[in-house]
Coordinates of C-alpha atoms and ligand atoms in Angstrom, one line a residue:
X1 CA -30.4 -18.4 -16.1
X2 CA -32.7 -15.6 -15.3
X3 CA -31.6 -12.0 -15.3
X4 CA -33.1 -10.1 -12.4
X5 CA -33.4 -6.4 -11.5
X6 CA -33.6 -6.2 -7.7
X7 CA -35.1 -3.1 -6.0
X8 CA -32.9 -1.6 -3.4
X9 CA -32.4 1.6 -1.4
X10 CA -29.2 3.6 -0.8
X11 CA -27.0 2.3 2.1
X12 CA -25.3 4.9 4.2
X13 CA -21.5 5.0 4.5
X14 CA -20.4 3.5 1.2
X15 CA -17.8 6.2 0.8
X16 CA -14.5 4.9 -0.5
X17 CA -11.5 5.9 1.7
X18 CA -7.8 6.0 1.1
X19 CA -8.0 2.7 -0.8
X20 CA -11.5 1.7 -1.8
X21 CA -14.4 0.7 0.5
X22 CA -13.3 -1.1 3.6
X23 CA -15.8 -2.3 6.2
X24 CA -16.2 -5.1 8.7
X25 CA -16.8 -8.4 6.8
X26 CA -20.3 -8.8 8.4
X27 CA -21.2 -5.4 7.0
X28 CA -20.2 -6.4 3.5
X29 CA -22.2 -9.7 4.0
X30 CA -25.3 -7.9 5.1
X31 CA -28.3 -7.7 2.7
X32 CA -27.6 -5.8 -0.5
X33 CA -24.4 -4.3 0.8
X34 CA -22.0 -5.8 -1.7
X35 CA -24.5 -5.7 -4.5
X36 CA -25.3 -2.0 -4.0
X37 CA -21.6 -1.1 -4.0
X38 CA -20.8 -3.1 -7.1
X39 CA -23.7 -1.6 -9.0
X40 CA -22.6 1.9 -7.9
X41 CA -19.2 1.2 -9.3
X42 CA -20.6 -0.1 -12.6
X43 CA -22.9 3.0 -12.8
X44 CA -20.2 5.3 -11.6
X45 CA -17.8 4.4 -14.4
X46 CA -20.5 4.9 -17.1
X47 CA -21.8 1.4 -17.3
X48 CA -19.9 -1.8 -18.1
X49 CA -21.7 -3.1 -21.1
X50 CA -19.2 -4.5 -23.6
X51 CA -16.3 -3.9 -21.3
X52 CA -13.4 -6.1 -20.2
X53 CA -12.6 -6.2 -16.5
X54 CA -10.0 -7.9 -14.2
X55 CA -11.3 -9.5 -11.0
X56 CA -9.5 -11.1 -8.0
X57 CA -8.7 -10.6 -4.4
X58 CA -6.3 -11.5 -1.6
X59 CA -8.3 -14.6 -0.6
X60 CA -9.6 -13.4 2.7
X61 CA -12.8 -14.7 4.2
X62 CA -15.8 -13.9 1.9
X63 CA -13.5 -13.4 -1.2
X64 CA -14.9 -16.6 -2.8
X65 CA -18.6 -15.6 -2.2
X66 CA -18.1 -12.0 -3.2
X67 CA -16.4 -13.1 -6.5
X68 CA -19.4 -15.2 -7.4
X69 CA -21.8 -12.3 -6.8
X70 CA -19.7 -9.9 -8.8
X71 CA -19.5 -12.3 -11.7
X72 CA -23.3 -12.7 -11.8
X73 CA -23.8 -8.9 -11.6
X74 CA -21.1 -8.3 -14.3
X75 CA -22.9 -10.7 -16.6
X76 CA -26.3 -9.1 -15.9
X77 CA -24.8 -5.7 -16.6
X78 CA -23.4 -6.8 -20.0
X79 CA -19.7 -7.1 -19.3
X80 CA -18.2 -8.8 -22.3
X81 CA -15.1 -10.4 -20.8
X82 CA -14.0 -11.0 -17.2
X83 CA -10.3 -12.0 -16.5
X84 CA -10.3 -13.7 -13.2
X85 CA -7.4 -15.0 -11.1
X86 CA -7.6 -18.8 -10.5
X87 CA -9.5 -19.5 -7.3
X88 CA -10.5 -15.8 -7.3
X89 CA -7.0 -14.9 -6.2
X90 CA -4.8 -12.0 -7.4
X91 CA -2.3 -9.9 -5.5
X92 CA -3.0 -6.2 -5.9
X93 CA 0.1 -5.6 -8.0
X94 CA -0.6 -8.7 -10.1
X95 CA -4.2 -7.4 -10.7
X96 CA -2.7 -4.0 -11.8
X97 CA -0.4 -5.8 -14.2
X98 CA -3.2 -7.8 -15.8
X99 CA -5.3 -4.6 -16.2
X100 CA -2.4 -3.0 -18.1
X101 CA -1.2 -6.0 -20.1
X102 CA -4.7 -6.9 -21.4
X103 CA -5.6 -3.3 -22.0
X104 CA -8.8 -3.7 -20.0
X105 CA -11.4 -1.2 -18.9
X106 CA -10.1 -1.6 -15.3
X107 CA -10.6 -4.1 -12.6
X108 CA -12.2 -4.9 -9.2
X109 CA -9.8 -5.9 -6.4
X110 CA -11.2 -7.5 -3.2
X111 CA -9.0 -6.8 -0.3
X112 CA -8.7 -4.9 3.0
X113 CA -4.9 -5.0 2.6
X114 CA -3.1 -5.4 5.9
X115 CA -6.3 -5.5 8.0
X116 CA -7.1 -8.9 9.5
X117 CA -9.4 -11.3 7.7
X118 CA -12.4 -13.4 8.9
X119 CA -16.1 -13.0 9.6
X120 CA -15.3 -10.7 12.5
X121 CA -12.5 -8.8 10.8
X122 CA -12.4 -6.7 7.6
X123 CA -13.3 -6.9 3.9
X124 CA -12.8 -4.4 1.1
X125 CA -13.4 -3.7 -2.5
X126 CA -11.9 -1.2 -4.9
X127 CA -12.1 -0.3 -8.5
X128 CA -8.9 0.3 -10.5
X129 CA -8.9 2.3 -13.7
X130 CA -7.7 1.2 -17.2
X131 CA -4.3 2.7 -16.5
X132 CA -4.0 0.0 -13.7
X133 CA -4.1 2.2 -10.6
X134 CA -6.7 2.9 -7.9
X135 CA -9.5 5.2 -9.0
X136 CA -8.7 8.9 -8.6
X137 CA -10.9 11.1 -6.5
X138 CA -13.3 12.3 -9.2
X139 CA -14.1 8.6 -10.0
X140 CA -14.5 7.6 -6.4
X141 CA -16.7 10.7 -5.8
X142 CA -18.9 9.6 -8.7
X143 CA -19.1 6.0 -7.3
X144 CA -20.1 7.4 -3.9
X145 CA -22.7 9.7 -5.4
X146 CA -24.2 6.6 -7.1
X147 CA -24.4 4.8 -3.7
X148 CA -26.6 7.6 -2.4
X149 CA -29.2 7.4 -5.1
X150 CA -29.2 3.8 -6.1
X151 CA -32.7 2.2 -6.5
X152 CA -31.9 -1.2 -8.2
X153 CA -29.2 -3.6 -9.2
X154 CA -28.9 -6.2 -11.9
X155 CA -27.9 -9.8 -11.1
X156 CA -28.2 -13.1 -12.8
X157 CA -29.6 -16.2 -11.2
X158 CA -27.0 -18.9 -11.9
X159 CA -24.9 -21.6 -10.4
X160 CA -21.5 -20.8 -9.0
X161 CA -18.8 -20.5 -11.6
X162 CA -15.9 -23.0 -11.3
X163 CA -12.9 -20.8 -10.6
X164 CA -10.4 -23.6 -10.1
X165 CA -9.8 -24.6 -13.7
X166 CA -7.7 -22.4 -16.1
X167 CA -9.3 -21.5 -19.4
X168 CA -12.5 -19.9 -20.7
X169 CA -16.1 -20.4 -20.1
X170 CA -19.4 -18.5 -20.8
X171 CA -21.8 -17.0 -18.3
X172 CA -25.0 -15.7 -20.1
X173 CA -22.9 -14.3 -22.9
X174 CA -20.0 -13.0 -20.7
X175 CA -16.7 -14.7 -21.4
X176 CA -14.9 -15.7 -18.2
X177 CA -11.2 -16.3 -18.5
X178 CA -9.5 -17.9 -15.5
X179 CA -5.8 -17.1 -15.5
X180 CA -2.8 -18.1 -13.4
X181 CA -2.5 -15.4 -10.8
X182 CA 1.3 -15.6 -10.6
X183 CA 2.6 -16.2 -14.1
X184 CA 2.3 -12.9 -15.9
X185 CA 3.5 -10.9 -12.9
X186 CA 6.5 -13.1 -12.4
X187 CA 7.4 -12.9 -16.1
X188 CA 7.3 -9.1 -15.7
X189 CA 9.8 -9.3 -12.8
X190 CA 12.2 -11.2 -15.0
X191 CA 12.2 -8.3 -17.4
X192 CA 13.0 -5.8 -14.7
X193 CA 15.8 -7.4 -12.6
X194 CA 19.0 -9.3 -13.2
X195 CA 17.8 -12.7 -12.3
X196 CA 21.2 -14.3 -13.1
X197 CA 23.0 -12.0 -10.6
X198 CA 20.4 -12.8 -7.9
X199 CA 20.6 -16.6 -8.8
X200 CA 24.4 -16.3 -8.3
X201 CA 23.9 -14.6 -5.0
X202 CA 21.7 -17.4 -3.7
X203 CA 24.1 -20.0 -5.2
X204 CA 26.9 -18.4 -3.2
X205 CA 25.2 -19.2 0.1
X206 CA 23.4 -15.9 0.7
X207 CA 20.6 -16.5 3.2
X208 CA 17.1 -15.0 2.9
X209 CA 13.8 -15.5 4.6
X210 CA 10.5 -14.1 3.2
X211 CA 7.5 -14.1 5.5
X212 CA 4.2 -14.2 3.5
X213 CA 2.2 -13.9 6.7
X214 CA -0.3 -16.5 5.5
X215 CA -1.5 -14.1 2.9
X216 CA -1.6 -13.8 -0.9
X217 CA 2.1 -13.6 -1.7
X218 CA 3.0 -17.1 -0.7
X219 CA 2.6 -18.6 -4.2
X220 CA 4.2 -15.6 -5.8
X221 CA 7.2 -15.8 -3.5
X222 CA 7.6 -19.6 -4.0
X223 CA 7.6 -19.1 -7.8
X224 CA 10.0 -16.2 -8.0
X225 CA 12.4 -16.8 -5.1
X226 CA 12.5 -20.6 -5.1
X227 CA 11.6 -21.8 -8.6
X228 CA 13.0 -19.0 -10.7
X229 CA 15.9 -17.8 -8.5
X230 CA 17.0 -21.0 -6.8
X231 CA 16.6 -19.9 -3.2
X232 CA 16.5 -23.1 -1.1
X233 CA 13.2 -24.6 0.1
X234 CA 12.3 -23.1 3.4
X235 CA 13.1 -19.6 2.3
X236 CA 9.4 -18.7 2.2
X237 CA 7.8 -18.7 5.7
X238 CA 4.0 -18.9 6.2
X239 CA 3.6 -19.4 2.5
X240 CA 0.2 -21.0 2.4
X241 CA -2.6 -18.4 2.1
X242 CA -5.5 -18.7 4.5
X243 CA -8.8 -16.8 4.7
X244 CA -8.0 -15.4 8.1
X245 CA -4.2 -15.1 7.5
X246 CA -3.5 -17.7 10.2
X247 CA -5.5 -15.6 12.7
X248 CA -2.9 -12.9 12.4
X249 CA -2.6 -9.3 11.3
X250 CA -1.0 -9.4 7.8
X251 CA 0.8 -6.2 8.2
X252 CA 4.6 -6.3 7.6
X253 CA 5.9 -4.1 10.4
X254 CA 8.0 -4.8 13.5
X255 CA 4.8 -5.3 15.6
X256 CA 2.8 -7.7 13.4
X257 CA 5.8 -9.4 11.9
X258 CA 7.7 -9.7 15.2
X259 CA 8.8 -13.3 14.7
X260 CA 10.8 -12.3 11.6
X261 CA 12.2 -9.2 13.3
X262 CA 13.2 -11.4 16.3
X263 CA 14.9 -13.8 13.8
X264 CA 17.1 -11.1 12.3
X265 CA 18.0 -9.7 15.7
X266 CA 19.1 -13.2 17.0
X267 CA 22.1 -15.5 16.5
X268 CA 20.6 -17.3 13.4
X269 CA 19.9 -14.1 11.5
X270 CA 19.8 -14.6 7.7
X271 CA 21.7 -12.1 5.5
X272 CA 18.4 -10.6 4.4
X273 CA 14.7 -10.9 5.3
X274 CA 11.5 -9.4 4.1
X275 CA 7.7 -9.6 4.5
X276 CA 4.6 -8.6 2.6
X277 CA 1.0 -7.9 3.6
X278 CA -2.5 -9.3 3.0
X279 CA -2.7 -8.3 -0.7
X280 CA 1.0 -8.2 -1.5
X281 CA 1.5 -4.5 -2.1
X282 CA 3.5 -3.7 1.1
X283 CA 7.0 -4.7 2.1
X284 CA 9.2 -4.8 5.1
X285 CA 13.0 -4.9 4.7
X286 CA 15.4 -6.4 7.3
X287 CA 19.1 -7.0 7.4
X288 CA 21.2 -8.8 10.1
X289 CA 20.4 -6.9 13.3
X290 CA 18.5 -4.2 11.4
X291 CA 15.0 -3.0 10.5
X292 CA 15.1 -0.6 7.5
X293 CA 12.4 2.0 7.8
X294 CA 10.2 2.2 4.6
X295 CA 11.3 5.8 4.2
X296 CA 15.0 4.8 4.2
X297 CA 14.3 1.9 2.0
X298 CA 12.6 4.2 -0.6
X299 CA 15.6 6.5 -0.5
X300 CA 18.1 3.7 -0.8
X301 CA 16.2 2.1 -3.7
X302 CA 16.1 5.5 -5.5
X303 CA 19.8 5.9 -5.0
X304 CA 20.7 2.4 -6.3
X305 CA 17.9 1.6 -8.8
X306 CA 20.3 2.0 -11.7
X307 CA 22.0 -1.2 -10.7
X308 CA 18.9 -3.1 -12.0
X309 CA 18.4 -3.5 -15.7
X310 CA 15.0 -1.8 -15.9
X311 CA 16.4 1.4 -14.3
X312 CA 19.9 1.4 -15.7
X313 CA 19.4 4.7 -17.6
X314 CA 18.4 6.4 -14.3
X315 CA 15.0 7.7 -13.0
X316 CA 12.7 10.2 -14.5
X317 CA 11.9 11.5 -11.0
X318 CA 10.7 10.3 -7.6
X319 CA 7.7 10.9 -5.4
X320 CA 6.7 10.3 -1.8
X321 CA 3.5 10.8 0.1
X322 CA 3.6 13.9 2.3
X323 CA 4.0 12.2 5.7
X324 CA 6.8 10.0 4.3
X325 CA 10.3 11.1 5.5
X326 CA 12.2 13.4 3.3
X327 CA 15.1 11.0 3.0
X328 CA 14.3 10.4 -0.7
X329 CA 14.3 14.2 -1.3
X330 CA 18.0 14.1 -0.4
X331 CA 18.7 11.5 -3.0
X332 CA 16.7 13.5 -5.6
X333 CA 18.6 16.7 -4.8
X334 CA 22.0 14.9 -5.0
X335 CA 21.1 13.3 -8.3
X336 CA 19.2 16.3 -9.8
X337 CA 15.9 14.5 -10.0
X338 CA 12.4 16.0 -9.7
X339 CA 10.8 15.0 -6.4
X340 CA 7.0 15.3 -5.8
X341 CA 5.1 15.3 -2.6
X342 CA 1.6 13.8 -2.8
X343 CA -1.2 13.2 -0.3
X344 CA -1.3 9.8 1.4
X345 CA -2.7 7.0 -0.8
X346 CA -1.3 5.3 -3.9
X347 CA -3.9 6.9 -6.3
X348 CA -2.1 10.2 -6.2
X349 CA 1.0 8.7 -7.9
X350 CA -1.0 7.6 -10.9
X351 CA -0.9 10.8 -12.9
X352 CA 2.8 11.3 -12.3
X353 CA 3.6 7.8 -13.4
X354 CA 1.3 8.0 -16.4
X355 CA 2.9 11.3 -17.4
X356 CA 6.4 9.8 -17.2
X357 CA 7.4 12.4 -14.5
X358 CA 8.4 9.8 -12.0
X359 CA 9.8 6.2 -12.1
X360 CA 9.9 5.3 -8.4
X361 CA 7.6 6.3 -5.6
X362 CA 6.7 5.3 -2.1
X363 CA 5.0 5.8 1.2
X364 CA 6.1 5.5 4.8
X365 CA 3.5 2.8 5.3
X366 CA 5.7 0.3 3.6
X367 CA 4.6 0.8 0.0
X368 CA 7.1 1.2 -2.7
X369 CA 6.9 0.7 -6.4
X370 CA 7.8 1.9 -9.9
X371 CA 6.2 2.6 -13.2
X372 CA 6.0 -1.2 -14.0
X373 CA 2.5 -1.3 -12.6
X374 CA 0.2 1.3 -11.0
X375 CA 0.1 -0.1 -7.5
X376 CA 2.7 -0.5 -4.9
X377 CA 4.4 -3.9 -5.2
X378 CA 5.9 -5.6 -2.1
X379 CA 7.8 -8.3 -3.9
X380 CA 9.0 -5.8 -6.5
X381 CA 10.7 -3.8 -3.7
X382 CA 12.2 -7.0 -2.3
X383 CA 13.5 -8.1 -5.7
X384 CA 15.1 -4.6 -6.2
X385 CA 16.8 -5.0 -2.9
X386 CA 18.1 -8.4 -3.9
X387 CA 19.3 -7.0 -7.2
X388 CA 21.2 -4.3 -5.4
X389 CA 22.6 -6.7 -2.8
X390 CA 23.7 -9.0 -5.6
X391 CA 25.7 -6.2 -7.3
X392 CA 27.0 -4.3 -4.2
X393 CA 27.9 -7.6 -2.4
X394 CA 27.8 -5.8 1.0
X395 CA 25.6 -6.6 4.1
X396 CA 22.4 -4.6 4.4
X397 CA 23.7 -2.8 7.5
X398 CA 26.8 -1.5 5.6
X399 CA 24.7 -0.3 2.7
X400 CA 22.3 1.6 4.9
X401 CA 25.1 3.2 7.0
X402 CA 27.0 4.2 3.8
X403 CA 23.7 5.7 2.5
X404 CA 23.3 7.8 5.6
X405 CA 26.9 8.9 5.5
X406 CA 26.6 10.0 1.9
X407 CA 23.1 11.6 1.9
X408 CA 22.5 12.5 5.6
X409 CA 20.1 10.8 7.9
X410 CA 16.4 11.3 8.6
X411 CA 15.0 9.8 11.8
X412 CA 11.4 8.8 11.5
X413 CA 8.5 7.2 13.4
X414 CA 4.8 7.1 13.2
X415 CA 2.6 7.1 16.3
X416 CA -0.9 5.7 15.9
X417 CA -3.7 6.3 18.3
X418 CA -6.4 3.9 17.3
X419 CA -10.2 3.8 17.9
X420 CA -10.5 7.3 19.3
X421 CA -13.9 9.0 19.4
X422 CA -14.8 10.9 16.2
X423 CA -15.7 13.9 18.3
X424 CA -12.3 14.0 20.1
X425 CA -10.6 13.7 16.7
X426 CA -12.6 16.7 15.4
X427 CA -11.9 18.7 18.4
X428 CA -8.2 18.0 18.1
X429 CA -8.0 18.9 14.4
X430 CA -10.1 22.0 14.7
X431 CA -7.9 23.2 17.6
X432 CA -4.8 22.6 15.5
X433 CA -6.2 24.3 12.5
X434 CA -7.1 27.4 14.6
X435 CA -3.7 27.4 16.1
X436 CA -1.7 27.2 12.8
X437 CA -1.5 30.9 11.9
X438 CA -0.3 31.8 15.4
X439 CA 2.4 29.1 15.4
X440 CA 4.5 30.3 12.4
X441 CA 7.6 32.2 13.4
X442 CA 7.0 31.4 17.1
X443 CA 9.0 29.1 19.3
X444 CA 8.1 25.5 20.2
X445 CA 10.3 23.5 22.5
X446 CA 13.2 25.9 21.9
X447 CA 12.9 25.7 18.1
X448 CA 11.5 28.1 15.6
X449 CA 8.3 27.0 13.8
X450 CA 9.3 27.6 10.2
X451 CA 6.0 26.5 8.6
X452 CA 2.6 25.4 9.9
X453 CA -0.1 24.6 7.4
X454 CA -2.6 22.1 6.2
X455 CA -1.5 20.3 3.1
X456 CA -3.3 20.8 -0.2
X457 CA -2.1 19.0 -3.2
X458 CA -2.2 20.6 -6.6
X459 CA -1.8 17.8 -9.1
X460 CA 0.7 19.1 -11.7
X461 CA -0.7 16.8 -14.4
X462 CA -4.4 17.4 -14.3
X463 CA -4.6 20.5 -12.2
X464 CA -7.0 18.9 -9.6
X465 CA -6.7 20.1 -6.0
X466 CA -7.0 17.8 -3.0
X467 CA -7.3 19.7 0.3
X468 CA -7.2 18.9 4.0
X469 CA -4.5 16.2 3.5
X470 CA -2.8 16.6 6.9
X471 CA -1.5 19.3 9.2
X472 CA 2.3 19.8 9.2
X473 CA 4.7 21.8 11.2
X474 CA 8.4 22.2 10.3
X475 CA 10.9 23.3 12.9
X476 CA 14.3 24.8 12.6
X477 CA 17.1 22.3 12.5
X478 CA 15.2 19.9 10.2
X479 CA 12.4 18.7 12.5
X480 CA 8.9 18.0 11.2
X481 CA 5.6 16.9 12.8
X482 CA 2.6 15.8 10.7
X483 CA -0.9 15.0 12.0
X484 CA -3.6 13.3 9.9
X485 CA -6.5 10.9 10.4
X486 CA -6.4 7.5 8.8
X487 CA -8.7 6.9 5.8
X488 CA -8.6 3.1 5.9
X489 CA -10.0 2.3 9.4
X490 CA -13.3 0.5 9.8
X491 CA -14.2 1.6 13.3
X492 CA -13.6 4.9 15.1
X493 CA -10.9 7.3 14.1
X494 CA -7.2 6.6 14.0
X495 CA -4.9 9.6 14.6
X496 CA -1.5 9.3 13.0
X497 CA 1.3 11.5 14.2
X498 CA 4.5 11.4 12.0
X499 CA 7.7 12.5 13.6
X500 CA 10.9 13.3 11.7
X501 CA 14.3 14.8 12.5
X502 CA 16.9 15.3 9.8
X503 CA 20.6 15.8 10.1
X504 CA 23.8 15.9 8.0
X505 CA 26.0 15.0 10.9
X506 CA 28.1 12.0 9.9
X507 CA 28.1 10.8 13.5
X508 CA 24.3 10.4 13.2
X509 CA 24.8 6.9 11.8
X510 CA 25.3 5.8 15.4
X511 CA 22.5 7.7 17.1
X512 CA 19.5 6.0 18.6
X513 CA 16.2 6.8 16.9
X514 CA 14.0 6.7 19.9
X515 CA 16.2 9.1 21.8
X516 CA 16.5 11.5 18.9
X517 CA 12.7 11.6 18.4
X518 CA 11.6 11.7 22.1
X519 CA 11.6 15.5 22.3
X520 CA 9.5 15.8 19.1
X521 CA 7.0 13.2 20.5
X522 CA 6.5 15.4 23.6
X523 CA 6.1 18.5 21.4
X524 CA 3.5 16.8 19.2
X525 CA 1.5 15.8 22.3
X526 CA 1.7 19.3 23.6
X527 CA 0.8 21.3 20.5
X528 CA -2.1 19.1 19.6
X529 CA -3.3 18.3 23.1
X530 CA -3.4 14.6 22.4
X531 CA -3.5 13.4 26.0
X532 CA -5.8 16.3 27.1
X533 CA -8.4 15.8 24.3
X534 CA -8.3 12.0 23.7
X535 CA -7.2 10.8 27.2
X536 CA -4.4 8.8 25.5
X537 CA -1.0 9.1 27.1
X538 CA 0.7 6.7 24.7
X539 CA 0.2 5.5 21.1
X540 CA -1.2 2.1 20.5
X541 CA 1.3 1.4 17.8
X542 CA 4.7 2.9 16.9
X543 CA 5.5 2.1 13.3
Ligands
G1P601 C1 -2.8 3.8 5.1 C2 -1.4 4.3 4.8 C3 -1.3 4.8 3.4 C4 -1.6 3.7 2.4 C5 -3.0 3.2 2.8 C6 -3.4 2.0 1.9 O1 -3.7 4.8 4.9 O2 -1.1 5.4 5.7 O3 0.0 5.3 3.2 O4 -1.6 4.2 1.1 O5 -3.0 2.8 4.1 O6 -2.5 0.9 2.1 P1 -4.4 5.6 6.1 O7 -5.0 4.6 7.0 O8 -3.3 6.3 6.8 O9 -5.4 6.5 5.4
ZN602 ZN1 -2.0 -3.9 1.0

């Protein structure tokens, strides 16, 4: 086995986004692309000699090849111990759990989350820190800086490592430990939730369908729901992971998980249904005849978490990303909990969780989790729902309506305009920025603009400041419009417009969301000039 130092030159555009580096798969497969980025990570975290790292991914196309390259580079860079999911597979929350449980120096997760997989789709790679969460901005900035000056990388010339057999092996002095991807994470779940109560729920005939969307959670869901909790065979749909996610879009929302939504809206609806994404960190929650928005789900979980053993003493605090609806804020106010507003992206919750300031947090993009790991955890959210349903013994619809009646209701939708020209996006945002000062106190669509600003986050734990995190307008009567650009896209710019109306009117439990939000949608278009600047008269996706 020869150790080689390969000369290379910086590759443009290796800047980590909201969640690591995501690019078209063919880009990742091009000469030196993966190798450069891996070496930049190793250099950016101060070298990896003698360190222990976790490695695994969501199994998408190129996962297997990339893992072999990373192992050879890790050995050449002096890594002491690599903990690898069997077959190169780890869901994102399971990887976070292994990083924490084994007290490692962090980990590398291969995933482009909910983006499609395949040679003509997307690939991604991110580094998680020893605390288990995505690297914060100072770390990703250092990794990016390394990509711009890199002149060589180290790699071993060696045969492929057998990833199929559990146990330890040696690669040029580096210990490789292949672990079951599911086991430790599933054991952790047993410590958090009342498995007996959930088992009794299933034994009583409660029906549940989980759609793994041909992605990484299939084996996790089989183990937890069927083997450990006794749900019947057939509970897990699309449970066999495939490198291109069955040709689909592994994004658990009403558009990409439409068959499951159709099921709960039809005559054969189960009592409860849920789905997760490519790498297992997102969740979608459905009841008979009902889609529960991620923002409402976060609020309801925060209000009821004490029904699960892990959270029985209450929550330290809660947090949501800025564009997420303020439904959870209402719960925090009612329960006297601290509530934090962070920029989009899970990495911003890390400090709050580490400092013990919050227990539960979430994003409107279907990510919810707690302090049990440092990633969002799709199946965790679904298990907490099951625990709550097992205790409350009421249909999902009744629980949600009762929640709105008690805390008030926030209507919420996100409009996505995909693949717009970078130049149009810049024009739109600079126009908005210029208009902000003039908007405050003025009138918009018959309502007063109470605030209009660009969100800057001041991290209360380490004092760091993250600016330009989205433009937001709040309107009298509880309305809010937020504009931001996606940081996870791989081509063109995606404009996200977040619309929210809030009311305490008890009659609002029966109002129609589309109708309630329609005037706000028109206002958003008007104030930002979406149609005028981008030529788009309707969003590509309403989430
Ligand atoms: C999107 C979501 C964000 C989430 C991220 C990673 O980022 O909006 O909440 O954390 O994916 O899953 P965006 O594309 O908006 O930057
Ligand atoms: Zn994901």
